[in-house]
Amino acid sequence: MSSLYWKEIRSFFGSLTAYLTIITFLLLTGLFLFVFPGGLNVLSMGYAGLDSLFIIAPWVFLFLIPAITMRMFSDEIRYGTIELLLTRPLTEWQLIFGKYLAAVTLVVLSLLPSLVYVITVYVLGDPPGNLDSGATIGSYLGLLMLGAVYAALGILASVLTENSIVSFLIGVFLCFFFFYVIDQLAALSVLGKSGLLLAHFSISEHYNSISRGVVDSRDVVYFVGMIAVALATTRLVLIVRRS
C-alpha cells in the first residue's frame, strides 16, 4: 500500500496535476477574497475574518477534487493495469486506501498555502491579531473533512468507468448532490418534519456546524461515515471486477 501511495504522489507531482490544483485553488480564492468587489471581499467586509474563504472553498473543491481523482481507477481500467493490481498481494482495502490517502494528501497540500490568508487577515486586523482563532481552526478542520469526503466520492466515481471525463462528471455530480441538492430538498416545505431528517445527510449541514468552531461528535461521525460508505462501495465494485 505504501508503494502504491508513493506511486500516486509521484504521478501527481510528475505531471501538472498537483501544481495546477494548488495554483487554481489559491488563485480563485485569492481573487474573491482580495480582488473582486462584493460581499466576499475581505477588505470591504469591515471586520477581520475568513468567512469568505470557507464559503468559496467548498465550491472550488467541488470541481478540483474530482479532477484529482478522476484518473485513479479509470486509467487503470482503461489500460488493463487494474487486473495486474488485483493479482498483487494487496487486498482491495489496501489498494483503495493507497489511492485515497494520496488524494487526501494533495487536498492537505492545497490547503497549507492558504495559511498566508490567515496571516494576512491577522496582521490587517485592528488591533493586529483580532481574529477568531477558534472559528478559523474549526473551519479548516471542517474544510479538511469536506475535502476527504469529496475525495472518497471521487474515488468511487473513478472506479465506475474507464473514461476519465465521465468519472470527473460523476464525481462532480455526487459532490454537488450531497453538498447542495440534499440541503435544498430538505428546505422544501412539502417535506415537513422529514426535511429535518433529510438535512442530516447534507454535507453542508455538518460543514457549517463544525465551521462555527465547535467540534461536535455527530459531525465527525457523519464525515467518517460518509467516507466509509463511499470507500466500501468502491471496494464492492472492485470485488465485482475481480470476480
Tab-separated table of C-alpha atoms in Angstrom:
chain	number	residue	atom	x	y	z
A	1	MET	CA	0.000	0.000	0.000
A	2	SER	CA	2.895	2.323	0.774
A	3	SER	CA	4.391	1.718	-2.674
A	4	LEU	CA	1.048	2.443	-4.304
A	5	TYR	CA	0.666	5.622	-2.241
A	6	TRP	CA	4.078	6.957	-3.289
A	7	LYS	CA	3.419	5.933	-6.883
A	8	GLU	CA	0.307	8.141	-6.911
A	9	ILE	CA	2.153	11.017	-5.230
A	10	ARG	CA	4.960	10.808	-7.803
A	11	SER	CA	2.341	10.676	-10.539
A	12	PHE	CA	0.719	13.861	-9.211
A	13	PHE	CA	3.941	15.821	-8.970
A	14	GLY	CA	5.430	14.273	-12.094
A	15	SER	CA	2.688	15.948	-14.119
A	16	LEU	CA	0.901	19.269	-13.858
A	17	THR	CA	-1.974	17.849	-11.784
A	18	ALA	CA	-0.671	18.787	-8.329
A	19	TYR	CA	0.690	22.170	-9.349
A	20	LEU	CA	-2.466	23.170	-11.244
A	21	THR	CA	-4.638	22.066	-8.312
A	22	ILE	CA	-2.732	24.120	-5.747
A	23	ILE	CA	-2.351	27.176	-8.000
A	24	THR	CA	-6.005	27.114	-9.111
A	25	PHE	CA	-7.248	26.871	-5.535
A	26	LEU	CA	-5.061	29.746	-4.356
A	27	LEU	CA	-5.802	31.894	-7.405
A	28	LEU	CA	-9.581	31.548	-7.266
A	29	THR	CA	-9.864	32.044	-3.512
A	30	GLY	CA	-7.377	34.947	-3.600
A	31	LEU	CA	-9.311	36.749	-6.341
A	32	PHE	CA	-12.594	36.502	-4.446
A	33	LEU	CA	-11.021	37.418	-1.101
A	34	PHE	CA	-8.897	40.398	-2.099
A	35	VAL	CA	-9.596	41.491	-5.699
A	36	PHE	CA	-13.199	41.038	-6.826
A	37	PRO	CA	-15.604	43.564	-5.264
A	38	GLY	CA	-18.622	42.256	-3.416
A	39	GLY	CA	-19.718	40.719	-0.174
A	40	LEU	CA	-16.942	38.112	-0.198
A	41	ASN	CA	-14.116	40.662	-0.340
A	42	VAL	CA	-12.264	40.627	2.987
A	43	LEU	CA	-11.081	44.229	2.617
A	44	SER	CA	-14.644	45.535	2.277
A	45	MET	CA	-16.251	43.340	4.968
A	46	GLY	CA	-15.378	45.722	7.795
A	47	TYR	CA	-14.088	43.075	10.195
A	48	ALA	CA	-11.163	40.665	10.360
A	49	GLY	CA	-12.477	37.263	9.368
A	50	LEU	CA	-12.015	34.470	6.862
A	51	ASP	CA	-15.671	33.548	6.460
A	52	SER	CA	-15.436	34.225	2.728
A	53	LEU	CA	-12.662	31.663	2.273
A	54	PHE	CA	-14.746	28.932	3.835
A	55	ILE	CA	-17.760	29.880	1.722
A	56	ILE	CA	-15.797	29.773	-1.545
A	57	ALA	CA	-13.501	26.790	-0.865
A	58	PRO	CA	-16.179	24.009	-0.882
A	59	TRP	CA	-17.326	25.142	-4.348
A	60	VAL	CA	-13.760	25.266	-5.679
A	61	PHE	CA	-13.029	21.825	-4.208
A	62	LEU	CA	-16.240	20.513	-5.769
A	63	PHE	CA	-14.503	20.699	-9.158
A	64	LEU	CA	-10.841	20.360	-8.219
A	65	ILE	CA	-11.025	17.161	-6.169
A	66	PRO	CA	-12.930	15.113	-8.798
A	67	ALA	CA	-10.277	16.347	-11.248
A	68	ILE	CA	-7.607	14.897	-8.937
A	69	THR	CA	-9.311	11.514	-8.517
A	70	MET	CA	-10.839	11.011	-11.978
A	71	ARG	CA	-7.870	9.030	-13.359
A	72	MET	CA	-7.018	6.989	-10.279
A	73	PHE	CA	-9.015	3.900	-11.226
A	74	SER	CA	-10.388	4.838	-14.646
A	75	ASP	CA	-6.921	4.827	-16.230
A	76	GLU	CA	-6.100	1.513	-14.547
A	77	ILE	CA	-9.281	0.041	-16.044
A	78	ARG	CA	-8.730	1.654	-19.434
A	79	TYR	CA	-5.155	0.396	-19.849
A	80	GLY	CA	-5.783	-3.008	-18.270
A	81	THR	CA	-3.429	-2.488	-15.330
A	82	ILE	CA	-6.275	-2.976	-12.850
A	83	GLU	CA	-6.008	-6.749	-13.421
A	84	LEU	CA	-2.300	-6.557	-12.614
A	85	LEU	CA	-3.004	-4.652	-9.387
A	86	LEU	CA	-5.735	-7.082	-8.363
A	87	THR	CA	-3.355	-10.037	-8.734
A	88	ARG	CA	-0.740	-8.415	-6.494
A	89	PRO	CA	-0.571	-9.371	-2.796
A	90	LEU	CA	-2.821	-6.424	-1.982
A	91	THR	CA	-6.286	-6.539	-0.503
A	92	GLU	CA	-8.991	-4.354	-2.020
A	93	TRP	CA	-8.816	-2.113	1.051
A	94	GLN	CA	-5.068	-1.614	0.680
A	95	LEU	CA	-5.498	-0.757	-2.991
A	96	ILE	CA	-8.269	1.742	-2.242
A	97	PHE	CA	-6.568	3.333	0.772
A	98	GLY	CA	-3.297	3.755	-1.100
A	99	LYS	CA	-5.013	5.845	-3.759
A	100	TYR	CA	-7.392	7.556	-1.343
A	101	LEU	CA	-4.643	8.724	1.024
A	102	ALA	CA	-2.696	10.107	-1.935
A	103	ALA	CA	-5.739	12.192	-2.929
A	104	VAL	CA	-6.231	13.436	0.642
A	105	THR	CA	-2.534	14.343	0.820
A	106	LEU	CA	-2.953	16.590	-2.211
A	107	VAL	CA	-6.011	18.204	-0.595
A	108	VAL	CA	-3.928	18.982	2.508
A	109	LEU	CA	-1.107	20.384	0.380
A	110	SER	CA	-3.642	22.615	-1.386
A	111	LEU	CA	-4.852	23.992	1.947
A	112	LEU	CA	-1.445	24.652	3.503
A	113	PRO	CA	-0.512	27.676	1.314
A	114	SER	CA	-3.856	29.282	2.171
A	115	LEU	CA	-2.469	29.877	5.669
A	116	VAL	CA	-0.973	33.013	4.159
A	117	TYR	CA	-4.531	34.380	4.112
A	118	VAL	CA	-4.785	33.756	7.866
A	119	ILE	CA	-1.535	35.639	8.448
A	120	THR	CA	-2.696	38.494	6.194
A	121	VAL	CA	-6.010	38.963	7.980
A	122	TYR	CA	-4.293	38.531	11.352
A	123	VAL	CA	-1.889	41.378	10.542
A	124	LEU	CA	-4.511	43.644	8.935
A	125	GLY	CA	-6.866	43.383	11.910
A	126	ASP	CA	-7.388	46.411	14.114
A	127	PRO	CA	-5.786	45.757	16.528
A	128	PRO	CA	-3.483	43.177	14.881
A	129	GLY	CA	-4.433	39.683	15.956
A	130	ASN	CA	-8.150	40.483	16.150
A	131	LEU	CA	-9.137	37.166	14.576
A	132	ASP	CA	-11.475	34.470	15.872
A	133	SER	CA	-8.917	31.680	16.059
A	134	GLY	CA	-11.439	29.083	17.300
A	135	ALA	CA	-13.764	29.573	14.342
A	136	THR	CA	-10.801	29.624	11.937
A	137	ILE	CA	-9.381	26.336	13.243
A	138	GLY	CA	-12.857	24.771	13.198
A	139	SER	CA	-13.436	25.944	9.642
A	140	TYR	CA	-10.130	24.491	8.475
A	141	LEU	CA	-10.983	21.204	10.168
A	142	GLY	CA	-14.404	21.236	8.511
A	143	LEU	CA	-12.861	22.034	5.131
A	144	LEU	CA	-10.352	19.193	5.527
A	145	MET	CA	-13.151	16.748	6.358
A	146	LEU	CA	-15.231	18.029	3.449
A	147	GLY	CA	-12.244	17.523	1.123
A	148	ALA	CA	-11.792	13.998	2.470
A	149	VAL	CA	-15.440	13.181	1.678
A	150	TYR	CA	-15.115	14.685	-1.793
A	151	ALA	CA	-12.013	12.548	-2.380
A	152	ALA	CA	-13.881	9.384	-1.326
A	153	LEU	CA	-16.762	10.227	-3.677
A	154	GLY	CA	-14.267	10.968	-6.454
A	155	ILE	CA	-12.559	7.596	-5.936
A	156	LEU	CA	-15.965	5.903	-6.180
A	157	ALA	CA	-16.729	7.759	-9.412
A	158	SER	CA	-13.346	6.751	-10.846
A	159	VAL	CA	-13.894	3.022	-10.300
A	160	LEU	CA	-17.262	3.079	-12.080
A	161	THR	CA	-15.939	3.840	-15.567
A	162	GLU	CA	-12.834	3.667	-17.723
A	163	ASN	CA	-13.482	7.132	-19.158
A	164	SER	CA	-11.788	9.784	-17.005
A	165	ILE	CA	-14.069	12.593	-18.267
A	166	VAL	CA	-17.168	10.591	-17.343
A	167	SER	CA	-15.522	9.846	-13.992
A	168	PHE	CA	-14.981	13.583	-13.440
A	169	LEU	CA	-18.615	14.386	-14.250
A	170	ILE	CA	-19.920	11.636	-11.957
A	171	GLY	CA	-17.625	12.851	-9.186
A	172	VAL	CA	-18.808	16.455	-9.555
A	173	PHE	CA	-22.432	15.292	-9.551
A	174	LEU	CA	-22.002	13.204	-6.391
A	175	CYS	CA	-20.238	16.031	-4.545
A	176	PHE	CA	-22.809	18.588	-5.703
A	177	PHE	CA	-25.698	16.310	-4.753
A	178	PHE	CA	-24.524	15.693	-1.192
A	179	PHE	CA	-23.314	19.253	-0.621
A	180	TYR	CA	-26.109	21.318	-2.179
A	181	VAL	CA	-29.033	19.321	-3.588
A	182	ILE	CA	-29.890	17.440	-0.393
A	183	ASP	CA	-29.785	20.705	1.558
A	184	GLN	CA	-32.200	22.337	-0.898
A	185	LEU	CA	-34.534	19.345	-0.882
A	186	ALA	CA	-34.590	19.405	2.924
A	187	ALA	CA	-35.709	23.040	2.819
A	188	LEU	CA	-38.857	22.220	0.807
A	189	SER	CA	-41.940	22.944	2.881
A	190	VAL	CA	-43.810	19.951	1.450
A	191	LEU	CA	-41.481	17.591	3.280
A	192	GLY	CA	-42.377	18.970	6.689
A	193	LYS	CA	-40.520	17.253	9.516
A	194	SER	CA	-38.999	14.787	7.063
A	195	GLY	CA	-36.900	17.680	5.768
A	196	LEU	CA	-35.142	17.918	9.143
A	197	LEU	CA	-34.169	14.258	8.894
A	198	LEU	CA	-33.009	14.658	5.303
A	199	ALA	CA	-30.864	17.667	6.262
A	200	HIS	CA	-28.697	15.395	8.434
A	201	PHE	CA	-27.454	13.710	5.246
A	202	SER	CA	-26.248	17.006	3.756
A	203	ILE	CA	-22.505	17.724	3.769
A	204	SER	CA	-23.127	21.472	4.051
A	205	GLU	CA	-25.228	20.990	7.193
A	206	HIS	CA	-22.339	19.383	9.061
A	207	TYR	CA	-19.689	21.547	7.418
A	208	ASN	CA	-21.456	24.732	8.563
A	209	SER	CA	-21.871	23.260	12.030
A	210	ILE	CA	-18.205	22.429	12.535
A	211	SER	CA	-17.149	25.770	10.968
A	212	ARG	CA	-18.605	27.607	13.977
A	213	GLY	CA	-15.597	26.450	15.977
A	214	VAL	CA	-17.335	23.707	17.963
A	215	VAL	CA	-16.339	20.163	17.040
A	216	ASP	CA	-19.499	18.109	17.553
A	217	SER	CA	-19.075	14.332	17.615
A	218	ARG	CA	-22.177	13.998	15.394
A	219	ASP	CA	-20.451	15.959	12.644
A	220	VAL	CA	-17.278	13.880	12.930
A	221	VAL	CA	-19.300	10.641	12.834
A	222	TYR	CA	-21.138	11.885	9.734
A	223	PHE	CA	-17.941	12.674	7.819
A	224	VAL	CA	-16.254	9.406	8.826
A	225	GLY	CA	-19.434	7.509	7.940
A	226	MET	CA	-19.688	9.138	4.508
A	227	ILE	CA	-16.054	8.273	3.751
A	228	ALA	CA	-16.562	4.696	4.938
A	229	VAL	CA	-19.706	4.186	2.823
A	230	ALA	CA	-18.077	5.652	-0.312
A	231	LEU	CA	-14.921	3.549	0.074
A	232	ALA	CA	-16.908	0.410	0.936
A	233	THR	CA	-18.945	0.882	-2.249
A	234	THR	CA	-15.682	1.303	-4.168
A	235	ARG	CA	-14.459	-1.989	-2.702
A	236	LEU	CA	-17.685	-3.696	-3.723
A	237	VAL	CA	-17.184	-2.569	-7.333
A	238	LEU	CA	-13.583	-3.832	-7.241
A	239	ILE	CA	-14.737	-7.226	-5.956
A	240	VAL	CA	-17.208	-7.453	-8.841
A	241	ARG	CA	-14.419	-6.596	-11.291
A	242	ARG	CA	-12.101	-9.184	-9.741
A	243	SER	CA	-14.751	-11.891	-9.954
